[in-house]
Amino acid sequence: MPKFAEIAIPLPMDRIFHYGIPERLAQDIAVGKRVFVPFTNRTMVGYVVGFSEISDVKDVKEIISVIDKDPIISQEMLKLTEWIKENYFCSWGSAIEAVVPGGIKKGKVAIGSRLSDADVGSGQFAQSVPHILNEEQSKAVKLISSFIEKKEYKTFLLYGITASGKTEVYLQSIDLVLSKGRSAIVLVPEISLTPQTIERFVSRFGEGVAVIHSKLTPAKRFLEWKKIKEGRARIVVGARSAIFSPVKDLGLIIIDEEHETTYKQDDVPRYHARDVAEERAKLNNCPLILGSATPSLESYYRAKEGRYTLVKLTKRIDERLLPKVKIVDMRMELATRKKVAIFSKVFLDAVDTAMKAGKQAIIFLNRRGFSTFINCKSCGLVLKCKHCDTVMVYHFETKKLVCHYCNYTTEPPDICPKCRSGYIRYFGLGTERVESEISHNFAHVKIARMDSDTTAKRGSHDRILGLFKSGAVKLLVGTQMIAKGLDFPEVTLVGVVSADVTLNIPDFRSSERTFNLLTQVAGRAGRGDAGGEVIIQTYAPHHYAILTAAKHDYDKFYHEEIISRKELLFPPFINLVKITVRARNDDAAANAAADLANAIKAEDKDMMVAGPAPAPITRMRGYFRHNILLKDKDRLKMCGLMKKVLSKFRKPHGILIAVDVDPISM
Ligand code: ADP
Ligand code: ZN
Ligand code: ZN
């Protein structure tokens, strides 16, 4: 027996700790098991990652106990988490912790043991039959299958317009994987937003599917994990973290809607599931499919460079045309009317036509609440959050002002808190106001609203969609929640109240996000025989993101966007590392950020360092935040540099530093 165990501990320290192995534990201890260890003056859970004859410290403490009978972390997961630690700047212990299912976190032993498996299974049996593939689909399946057959890694970017049959390609590729006795992992952006996709997997594969979603209790989550680990479920469908599922003989990974930002975790470990999936596919010699109608700039660029293999589906299954899109220039509306109108005449006429024809419409605005801007006419005061540099949003239903970043809630004031005048006015619009205005215009039409306010309660999401599906509701108003995946053939009109909401966010991805959202929401129209129409209201009618979305022209959008990314040197041309320095005191944060930036520059004179600069929303939840941005082609080099710098950096009291590799936003 070796003398020491190497233990990874989920703390932000880039090192492995050595512990002695007492005689009584020599039989039990093994790599991949959890152990209790003394750490400073408490007991912590650690993960055994290896053994060693020598130790790097003198006073080695001993392991207290071994928690698991069998290892819960496989060799494969150890390798994968080690890769995550190197690439996403976290400790090995933190990376491993992301892999451990909720039910047995913090050293718990199988808390789900009282539940039976019957509580978990979907209880459904396979019922849906495969379609006969069209030419493009069968070419795609053949190509992917050849890599499944020869057990070879390859990433395919399946770029197919909405309703071109991508999901059918996934399903039939999985058929082959199952016939070989292997397993597949399918990632979807968010379980609750993609009920129709999940349903197709469950009805095709029945009991063999494990669906991992955030509403599972930790105990049930653990049972699903066990079912997967023991090979009783060979297909896993889930959000981001399902990439860590302990499947047996992984034969295929699929990421649907690969461009979605939900695949990036915004907490430690800050991994991107797309890149983790690529690494896991390599470890298992299996293909990875990235599917999208609007691929991320990164993925399309990688396909053009040859790192991914591009597979295209260019036609809709039923040969149905994509809906016609009309752009309404709201500046003109403003010029011809005195008051700022929420809806243009074109917009209202289109709703009217759809309603008179007995059809349904979706009205989209990516902002919730009623008024989004409250201001005193007398002294000019704008009501801001107490803890953030954000405006308070008025919510009509609760009659409260809410900060959308920290949820701080207050009563709306009758008089101005600064000058005591009574001229408080409400401006700006969110979905509540849109719902209210549209109901004035169409008093007899049944309207429902879907956003995170109306879907907070369990089951409300399904209830609203049910009402819309049955036709009881004719108009559905909502945020990005209604932009994705919904397939309602009676919807002939999609109206976008303002395309500018996402466009005006100061971020290098705002054009891309706008294009994606518009393309997706437009894809909700005209899925039935009656065809469809889309109306986009905007104050920026000539912006390329809006023009190309209106023409359903991804390639043109990519072409325009890639030029600006290249000029400004942003991904996909380089990788970014964002370092956020925050403190309760603004000067303290700014000074520490300046010191840190200098330390980085001193360590590596050639590194491209931007900032420090105040974050776009500088104060958040009471902390002032200043960002430093590193730009380089080599992610590992930047992580190595930050490890070096931070190990020497003398962090003043009260300063917090976060390192985000490949950040999603600024
Ligand atoms: P996507 O995932 O690209 O949006 P889907 O796979 O959902 O497209 O396909 C759109 C619709 O067409 C679905 O209702 C699906 O069942 C159907 N479909 C897919 N492939 C075929 C096919 N080869 N023949 C007939 N119908 C198909
Ligand atoms: Zn005032
Ligand atoms: Zn706030």
XYZ file of C-alpha atoms and ligand atoms in Angstrom, residues 376-381 416-421, ligand 2:
13
model
C -39.500 62.479 -11.621
C -40.570 65.161 -14.086
C -39.664 67.866 -11.605
C -36.045 67.047 -10.627
C -35.166 64.365 -13.151
C -34.499 61.627 -10.614
C -40.387 61.959 -5.426
C -38.004 60.714 -2.711
C -35.594 63.516 -3.647
C -37.604 66.704 -4.308
C -40.961 65.659 -2.808
C -42.882 66.672 -5.905
Zn -38.001 64.853 -7.969
